[in-house]
Amino acid sequence: MRPLGIEGAWALEPKVFPDDRGSFHEWYRGQEFREATGYDLSLAQANCSVSRRGVLRGVHFSDVPPGQAKYVTCLRGAILDVVVDLRTGSPTFARWEALHLDDDSHHALFLAEGLGHAFLALTDHATVTYLCSTPYAPQREHGVHPLDPDLAITWPEHITPVLSPKDAQAPSLAEAERAGLLPSYQTCTAHYDQSRNGHV
């Protein structure tokens, strides 16, 4: 696993073994995950979404604690997957990083609690699965508008984004910060330390 420029985010770039039958790869290995992050992935829920080209989901995040860590891969088609540092006080606050996930390279992304997540479907039938550390809890879920000019995420210009009504009405980063919705870097790092010590 390769650490990204945002603390708490890693990319998995597995070796794919193709042959005349298809291909095989390992998209999660517990020991490798622990060596990279310092703790085990706690699996509470597994999600699968299918999106047509242009669908933009996110930027989503949840309250910390407990937060919701995600381990994401694209099983069919291709997406532009984006992690955003929404932790106030973080040295990389408001920074984002994008990864191309598809059914050829089979790369995956892990993002720890407190980080925002969004993706844009680059193909029809883009099928994304993500393992989640906590179950969905609507009262703890929040969003930041993915087209917020202050975030300035570079989405592909040739694709018109399609947002859900909820995501289209999400606050800007500044509005979410003023409303006290964003997690703090201090709270998140304390939560990570508890996870590494086995107390979560």
Backbone as a ProteinNet text record, in pm:
[ID]
protein_1_A
[PRIMARY]
MRPLGIEGAWALEPKVFPDDRGSFHEWYRGQEFREATGYDLSLAQANCSVSRRGVLRGVHFSDVPPGQAKYVTCLRGAILDVVVDLRTGSPTFARWEALHLDDDSHHALFLAEGLGHAFLALTDHATVTYLCSTPYAPQREHGVHPLDPDLAITWPEHITPVLSPKDAQAPSLAEAERAGLLPSYQTCTAHYDQSRNGHV
[TERTIARY]
84.6	0	88.5	50.8	129	56.8	124.1	59.2	44.1	-70	-92.5	-42	-56.7	-9.1	-95.1	-209.4	-298.8	-287.5	-250.9	-237.7	-370.1	-361.2	-481.1	-536.9	-468.5	-514.9	-402.1	-438.1	-342.9	-403.2	-316.5	-357.3	-301.1	-384	-338.9	-323.3	-206.6	-178.9	-134.8	-229.8	-196.4	-137.1	-65.3	-18	-132.7	-163.6	-272.8	-212.7	-269.5	-221.2	-322.5	-298.6	-391.8	-350.5	-449.4	-422.8	-540.5	-544.1	-649.1	-787.2	-795.3	-924.9	-980	-890.1	-929.2	-813.4	-837.8	-729.9	-759.2	-653.5	-665.5	-580.4	-632	-552.4	-606.1	-521.9	-560	-589.4	-715.2	-748.8	-750.5	-728	-710.5	-629	-527.3	-447.8	-433.1	-483	-484.5	-347.8	-246.6	-113.6	-55.8	-72.2	-23.4	-96	-226.1	-304.3	-254.8	-233.6	-186.8	-48.8	40.4	174.8	171.3	78	68.8	2	-110.1	-191.5	-165.6	-116.5	-93.9	-210	-319.1	-432.8	-506.1	-602.7	-680.1	-802.9	-847.6	-970.3	-1089.2	-1168	-1288.4	-1403.2	-1456.1	-1561.1	-1698.7	-1778.9	-1914.7	-2019.6	-1981	-2077.7	-2002	-2061.6	-2004.7	-2109.3	-2070.2	-2162.9	-2122	-2219.9	-2195.4	-2285.3	-2224.8	-2304.7	-2274.4	-2376.6	-2362.3	-2407.8	-2322.9	-2350.5	-2333.4	-2419	-2398.3	-2293.6	-2239.5	-2134.1	-2179.7	-2095.8	-2125.8	-2179.2	-2223.4	-2275.9	-2162.1	-2186.1	-2088.3	-2147.5	-2082	-2129.3	-2031.8	-2084.8	-1999.7	-1996.1	-1915.8	-1813.7	-1882.5	-1868.5	-1936.3	-1837.2	-1884	-1805.1	-1900.4	-1849	-1934.5	-1864.2	-1943.8	-1892	-1786.4	-1683.7	-1579.5	-1575.7	-1582.3	-1604.1	-1749.8	-1781.8	-1687.8	-1628.9	-1692.4	-1646.2	-1673.1	-1630.9	-1645.7	-1527	-1437.1	-1326.5	-1379.9	-1319.8	-1367.9	-1251.4	-1273.9	-1177.5	-1249.6	-1206.8	-1286.7	-1214.7	-1289.8	-1235.5	-1346.5	-1306.3	-1401.9	-1397.5	-1507.9	-1514	-1545.9	-1614.4	-1653	-1648.4	-1592.6	-1584.2	-1470.9	-1490.5	-1385.5	-1446.2	-1375.4	-1416.3	-1293.6	-1319.3	-1219	-1255.9	-1172.3	-1200.8	-1120.5	-1185.2	-1123.6	-1135.2	-1023	-1020.8	-991.3	-1066.1	-1053.7	-1028.5	-928.7	-901.1	-995.8	-1094.5	-1194.3	-1168.9	-1054.6	-1024.8	-969	-1046.7	-1001.6	-876.9	-779.2	-653.7	-549.9	-588.4	-493.8	-395.2	-269.5	-174.4	-210.2	-297.6	-341.3	-491.1	-545	-688.1	-726.9	-836.6	-894.9	-816.8	-710	-638.3	-712.2	-706.8	-768.3	-666.5	-694.1	-610	-700.1	-672.4	-758	-682.5	-755.3	-702	-796.2	-739	-818.2	-832.7	-955.4	-982.7	-1062	-1020.3	-1091.4	-1079.8	-1146.8	-1150.4	-1033.1	-933.2	-812.7	-695.7	-667.5	-556.5	-595.1	-725.1	-777.4	-715.2	-679.6	-630.6	-744.2	-706.7	-804.3	-755.7	-848	-818.2	-870.8	-786.6	-833.6	-827.6	-935.8	-936.3	-988.1	-914.5	-946.9	-1063.8	-1112.1	-1222.4	-1187.5	-1286.2	-1267.5	-1232.9	-1192.9	-1162.7	-1289.1	-1300.9	-1415.9	-1390.7	-1497.8	-1487	-1588.5	-1542.2	-1630.4	-1576.4	-1665.7	-1616.4	-1708.9	-1648.1	-1719.4	-1710.4	-1825	-1826.6	-1778.3	-1672.5	-1616.7	-1676.8	-1747.8	-1811.2	-1952	-2033.3	-2161.4	-2137	-2230.2	-2224.9	-2100	-2048.6	-1933.1	-1976.2	-1914.9	-1955.6	-1847.7	-1885.3	-1791.1	-1832.8	-1736.9	-1763.2	-1675.2	-1730.8	-1649.2	-1684.8	-1577	-1587.9	-1585.6	-1676	-1691	-1666.9	-1600.4	-1565.7	-1683.3	-1784.9	-1905.3	-2027	-2142.7	-2263.3	-2313	-2393.2	-2453.2	-2542	-2523.2	-2603.9	-2638.6	-2759.5	-2792.9	-2776	-2795.5	-2782.1	-2637.3	-2541.5	-2400.3	-2337.1	-2415.1	-2361	-2376	-2273	-2272.3	-2209.2	-2218.2	-2157.9	-2107.7	-2015.3	-1966.8	-1986.6	-2025	-2055.9	-1931.5	-1940.8	-1822.1	-1773.9	-1858.7	-1819.5	-1785	-1765.3	-1729.3	-1600.1	-1602.4	-1481.1	-1365.9	-1396	-1288.1	-1213.4	-1282.9	-1214.3	-1138.6	-1201.3	-1139.4	-1091.2	-1176.2	-1143	-1145.5	-1044.8	-1036	-1110.1	-1238.6	-1318.2	-1298.4	-1311.5	-1293.6	-1388	-1333	-1413.4	-1511.6	-1483	-1567.5	-1686.7	-1703.2	-1815.9	-1900.8	-2031.2	-2123.6	-2164.5	-2133.7	-2164.1	-2313.3	-2357.3	-2496	-2496	-2558.6	-2560.4	-2699	-2703	-2830.1	-2879.7	-3010.8	-3060.5	-2989.7	-2959.8	-2893.1	-2752.7	-2677.3	-2541.5	-2542.7	-2641.2	-2651.4	-2682.3	-2743.9	-2779.1	-2679.3	-2571.8	-2472.3	-2405.1	-2362.5	-2298.3	-2158.4	-2108.3	-1969.5	-1880.1	-1750.9	-1657.2	-1663.5	-1666.2	-1670.4	-1798.7	-1911.6	-2039.7	-2039.2	-1984.5	-1978.2	-1888.7	-1780.1	-1690.2	-1759.3	-1825.9	-1895.8	-2005.5	-2068.9	-2177.1	-2125.2	-1994.5	-1937.2	-1954.2	-1973.8	-1996.8	-1868.2	-1757.5	-1634.9	-1565	-1504.9	-1429.6	-1299.1	-1247.2	-1119.7	-1005.1	-893	-773.5	-731.3	-739.5	-699.5	-786.7	-918.2	-1009.1	-982.4	-957.9	-933.9	-804.2	-697.3	-570.5	-578.3	-652.5	-673.2	-749.7	-846.2	-923.2	-833.9	-745.1	-652.9	-562.1	-513.8	-426.2	-499.6	-626.2	-705	-720.5	-740.9	-753.5	-623.6	-510.7	-381.4	-354.8	-412.3	-394.2	-502.4	-593.2	-696.4	-809.5	-833.2	-938.4	-1065.8	-1075.1	-1196.3	-1271
-118.8	0	124.3	221.4	344	460.4	527.1	642.2	757	824.4	941.7	1066.4	1181.6	1305.5	1357.4	1293.4	1329	1220.3	1258.6	1160.9	1085.9	953.9	873	815.5	837.5	784.6	703.8	586.9	497.8	444.1	417.4	351.4	210	116.5	-20.6	-40.1	-86.5	-109	-253.7	-346.5	-488.8	-537.6	-646.4	-714.4	-798.2	-780.1	-853.7	-965.9	-1085.5	-1202.3	-1241	-1197.1	-1232.8	-1363.9	-1434.1	-1549.7	-1565.5	-1675.5	-1690.8	-1711.5	-1731.4	-1747.3	-1614.9	-1517.4	-1389.2	-1332.8	-1299.8	-1246.4	-1274.7	-1258.7	-1275.5	-1168.4	-1111.9	-1021	-1022.7	-980.9	-968.9	-821.8	-790.1	-648.8	-608.9	-706.4	-675.5	-785.5	-744.5	-837.3	-776.7	-848.1	-794.8	-754.8	-839.6	-809.4	-684.7	-672.4	-555.1	-428.9	-442.4	-328.5	-283.6	-379.5	-345.9	-282.5	-335.3	-278.8	-134.2	-103.1	32.8	129.3	86.8	179.2	170	55.4	36	-27.8	-56.6	-121.8	-207.9	-286.6	-374.7	-301.9	-342.5	-287.5	-353.9	-274.3	-324.2	-317.4	-432.6	-436.6	-445.4	-340.6	-337.8	-339.4	-296.9	-289	-291.1	-354.3	-355.4	-300	-199.6	-132.8	-156.1	-149.2	-157.6	-55.6	30.5	126.6	111.4	130	125.8	261.6	323.7	459.7	469.7	550.7	579.5	687.7	700.5	797.8	938.7	1007.8	1143.5	1156.7	1046.8	1054.9	1090.9	1190.7	1238.8	1220.1	1140.3	1110.2	1169.2	1242.7	1301.2	1452.8	1515.5	1468.2	1429.8	1302.9	1253.3	1230.4	1250.5	1221.1	1201.2	1153.1	1132	1179.8	1199.4	1249.4	1155.3	1215.2	1139.6	1186	1091.8	949.5	918.8	800.6	695.1	713.8	798.6	814	689.5	695.4	578.5	573.8	479.5	455.5	374.2	392.7	324	265.7	148.3	81.2	57.5	127.5	142.3	83.6	15.1	-28.3	-27.2	-27.5	-24.9	-159.7	-232	-366.9	-369.1	-265.8	-259.8	-115.5	-93.2	41.8	118.7	250.4	336.6	456.3	502.3	621	707	834.9	921.9	931.7	874.9	867.9	976.4	1049.4	1166.1	1157.3	1180	1192.7	1338.6	1392.8	1533.3	1541.6	1619.5	1637.7	1744.8	1699.4	1789.3	1813.3	1770.1	1778.1	1916.3	1994.9	2129.3	2119.5	2203.3	2199.8	2108.4	2032.6	1943.4	2024.7	1980.8	2052	2045.3	1952.3	1942.4	1971.2	2051.8	2083.7	2141.7	2091.1	2132.8	2081.3	2005.9	1946.9	1822.2	1795.9	1675.4	1601.5	1473	1390.5	1293.9	1275.8	1193.2	1070.1	960.1	835.9	784.3	728.9	662.6	516.9	473.7	334.2	271.4	152.2	87	-64.2	-132.5	-279.3	-341.6	-259.7	-310.3	-313.9	-200.9	-194.9	-253.1	-245.7	-296.7	-227.6	-101.1	-26	-2.7	25.1	51.2	169.8	228.1	343	316.3	343.2	341.4	482.9	526.6	656.5	642	698.9	688.5	779.6	761.8	842	990.7	1072.5	1216.1	1271.8	1184.5	1228.1	1222.9	1315.8	1317.2	1230	1176.7	1086.7	1124.6	1124	1149.2	1072.8	1042.5	986.1	1023.3	1029.7	1058.2	935.8	887.7	773.3	817.4	754.6	787	702.2	595.9	505.1	473.1	420.7	364.9	237.2	206.7	84.9	79.5	195.2	196.9	138.4	27.7	-47.2	-35.6	25	54.7	-21.2	-88.8	-153	-86.7	-71.6	-17.8	-85.8	-121.8	-179.7	-65.8	-69.8	40.6	-7	77.7	40.6	51.5	128.6	142.9	137.6	99.3	96.6	236.6	246.1	374.1	425.4	551.2	616.2	755.7	774.4	901	1024.1	1009.8	1126.4	1172.8	1087.1	1123.6	1155.5	1142.3	1160.1	1304.6	1354.6	1492.2	1497.1	1613.8	1631.2	1772.5	1786.6	1914.9	1914.7	2027.3	2032	1998.7	1899.3	1856.8	1957.8	2055.3	2157.9	2290.5	2288.1	2408.3	2466.5	2591.6	2650.1	2662.9	2667.4	2673.1	2540.5	2430.1	2300.7	2288.6	2337	2339.5	2201.1	2101.3	1967.7	1970.3	1915	1914.7	1793	1810.3	1705.2	1713.1	1602.7	1605.7	1706.1	1790.5	1896.6	1843.4	1728.4	1676.1	1596.8	1587.9	1513.5	1609.3	1613.4	1695.9	1618.8	1670.6	1594.9	1589.9	1474.2	1451.5	1426.1	1515.8	1506.2	1468.1	1399.2	1374.9	1506.8	1519.3	1642.1	1673.5	1570.5	1590.9	1647.5	1590.3	1639	1778.2	1804.9	1936.7	2046.5	2009.3	2106.2	2108.8	2032.8	2026.9	2162.6	2193.3	2322.2	2327.5	2448.2	2465.6	2426.4	2415.6	2384.3	2490.4	2617.5	2726.4	2721.5	2692.6	2683.8	2567.2	2453.2	2336.2	2363.8	2436.3	2469.6	2565.3	2667.3	2763	2694.8	2593.4	2522	2419.2	2402.6	2306.7	2161.9	2137.3	2001.3	1922.3	1992.6	1923.5	1862.6	1745.1	1684.9	1759.3	1752	1817.5	1717.9	1770.5	1687.6	1624.4	1699.7	1648.8	1530.4	1543.7	1434.8	1311.8	1334.8	1222.5	1149.6	1223.5	1156.8	1080.5	1133.7	1059.8	930.5	938.2	819	716.5	762.1	669.8	601.4	678.6	620.6	514.3	541.5	441	314.8	330.4	214.1	133.5	203.1	133.6	60.9	112	49.1	-52.6	-71.6	-173.1	-135.2	-3.6	40.4	82.2	65.7	106.3	-18
0	0	0	-78.9	-96.3	-27.1	69.4	133	34.9	41.6	-41.8	30.7	-31.5	26.6	139.7	163.1	273.4	379.1	500	607.6	626.9	636.3	655.2	526.6	414	285.2	220.3	169.5	104.2	-24.9	-121.6	-245.7	-247.2	-286.6	-308.9	-459.1	-500.5	-641.8	-659.3	-664.5	-662	-793.9	-784.3	-904.2	-958.1	-1085.4	-1149.9	-1233.6	-1219.7	-1291.5	-1399.9	-1523.8	-1632.4	-1699.2	-1750.2	-1835.5	-1931.4	-2004.2	-2104.9	-2045.5	-1915.2	-1848.1	-1796.6	-1776.3	-1716.6	-1637.5	-1511.6	-1428.9	-1282	-1200.5	-1055.9	-989	-879.3	-797.9	-656.3	-563	-422.6	-394.7	-362.8	-343.3	-196.1	-107.1	34.1	99.6	173.9	254.2	392.1	493.7	629.6	681.4	657.5	708.6	642	512.1	440.2	487.7	509.6	557.6	694.7	784.7	919.4	915.7	832.6	823.6	774	685.2	630.9	728.9	787.1	866.8	1017.1	1062.6	1205.2	1277.9	1207.8	1271.7	1170	1218.6	1131.8	1079.2	961.6	906	973.9	1042.4	1107.2	1006.7	968.8	866.3	930.6	909.3	962.8	853.1	732	622.4	490.5	389.4	254.5	158.8	79.2	-12.2	-156.6	-245.2	-388.7	-457.9	-539.9	-615.4	-763.9	-845.3	-990.6	-1043.7	-1125.5	-1171.9	-1322.3	-1384.1	-1525.3	-1540.2	-1658.5	-1684.5	-1644.8	-1572.5	-1530.6	-1389.8	-1329.9	-1193.8	-1099	-1016.9	-919.6	-780.5	-700.4	-564.8	-462.8	-365.2	-262.2	-276.7	-192.4	-100.7	31.1	72.4	191.2	304.8	426.2	546	662.1	774.6	891.5	1017.9	1122.7	1249.4	1306.7	1366.6	1436.1	1581.6	1678.5	1658	1627.6	1574.9	1537.9	1398.6	1317	1179.5	1097.4	971.7	884.9	788.6	812.6	720.1	602.9	483.8	364	285	231.1	144.2	11.7	-92.6	-214.9	-335.6	-422.3	-550.5	-655.2	-780.7	-891.8	-962.4	-958.7	-1015.1	-1163.8	-1210.1	-1351.2	-1398.1	-1516.5	-1568.5	-1504.1	-1489	-1435.9	-1364.1	-1260.9	-1186.6	-1158	-1133.4	-1073.8	-927.4	-841	-697.9	-627	-538.3	-476.8	-324.8	-257	-111.6	-78.6	18	55.8	205.6	245.3	387.4	442.6	519.5	578.6	726.5	777.8	920.9	954.7	1026.1	1061.9	1148.7	1118.4	1191.6	1130.3	1028.3	961.3	877.8	870.7	784.5	636.5	599.5	459.5	446.1	537.4	534	397.8	343.8	215.7	95.4	117.8	4.6	-42.1	-170.8	-226.2	-312	-330.6	-415.9	-491.8	-620.2	-705.9	-754.3	-762.8	-816.8	-924.4	-1029.6	-1133.7	-1093.5	-1065.3	-1030.9	-1144.2	-1186.3	-1296.3	-1285.9	-1379	-1377.4	-1451.1	-1485.4	-1550.1	-1451.5	-1389.7	-1293.5	-1157.9	-1123.9	-996.3	-875	-890	-775.6	-676.7	-552.1	-446.6	-363.5	-289	-204	-64.3	36.1	174.5	228.3	291.6	357	498.5	591.9	733.7	769.7	891.2	942.3	938.5	903.4	899.6	763.4	671.6	536.5	451.5	357	267	146.1	89.2	-24.9	-131.9	-256.7	-370.7	-490.3	-584.6	-711	-825.5	-943.8	-1067.6	-1157.4	-1205.6	-1296.7	-1435.2	-1482.4	-1613.8	-1724.2	-1685.7	-1781.6	-1734.6	-1824.3	-1782.8	-1703.1	-1615.8	-1533.3	-1446.7	-1406.3	-1316.3	-1182.1	-1146.4	-1027.2	-920.8	-809.8	-702.2	-577.2	-515.6	-386.8	-282.2	-162.6	-54.6	76.2	147.4	279.7	380	477.5	572.1	714.4	793.9	931	1026.7	990	1072.2	981	1034	950.6	920.3	815	776.5	888.3	925.5	1029.3	978.8	923.6	857.8	945.3	1075.5	1163.8	1177.5	1139.9	1150.6	1015.1	907.5	772.8	726.2	658.2	609.3	470.4	409.1	278	257.8	165.9	117.7	-33.2	-88.9	-232.1	-314.2	-402.8	-478.2	-581.1	-614.9	-711.9	-644.4	-513.3	-438.7	-496.9	-543.3	-601.3	-502.9	-373.4	-275	-265.6	-289.7	-297	-429.1	-535.8	-669	-713.3	-692.2	-741.5	-893.7	-955.8	-1101.5	-1157.1	-1183.1	-1245.7	-1396.6	-1468.9	-1614.7	-1681.1	-1764.9	-1827	-1930.4	-1988	-2095.5	-2044.9	-1912	-1855	-1771.8	-1802.1	-1723.4	-1598.6	-1479.3	-1357.9	-1327	-1280.7	-1240.4	-1090.3	-1014.3	-868.3	-819.2	-707.3	-640.4	-582.2	-556.7	-493.8	-361.9	-286.1	-156.7	-176.5	-268.7	-292	-354.8	-439.6	-503.5	-402.5	-290.6	-187.8	-72.4	-84	23.1	41.4	162.6	187.5	126.6	111	71.1	188.6	162.8	270	379	340	438.5	520.3	454.1	525.6	623.7	580.8	669.2	788.8	765.8	877.2	974.6	922.4	1010	1091.4	1031.8	1100.4	1200.6	1207.9	1302.2	1260.8	1131.3	1083.6	1061.5	1038.8	999.9	1121.6	1104.3	1214.7	1237	1358.4	1386.7	1369	1325.9	1307.8	1440.3	1548.5	1679.2	1721	1702	1737.3	1650.7	1522.6	1431.2	1464.3	1488.7	1518.5	1650.6	1748.1	1873.1	1846.3	1755.9	1719	1649.2	1560.1	1493	1595.1	1692.5	1795	1875.9	1906.8	1979.7	1895.5	1764.9	1676.1	1675.3	1670.3	1668.9	1799.7	1908.8	2039.6	2070.3	1974.3	1990.8	2083.4	2101.2	2193.9	2124	1991.7	1919.9	1874.9
[MASK]
++++++++++++++++++++++++++++++++++++++++++++++++++++++++++++++++++++++++++++++++++++++++++++++++++++++++++++++++++++++++++++++++++++++++++++++++++++++++++++++++++++++++++++++++++++++++++++++++++++++++

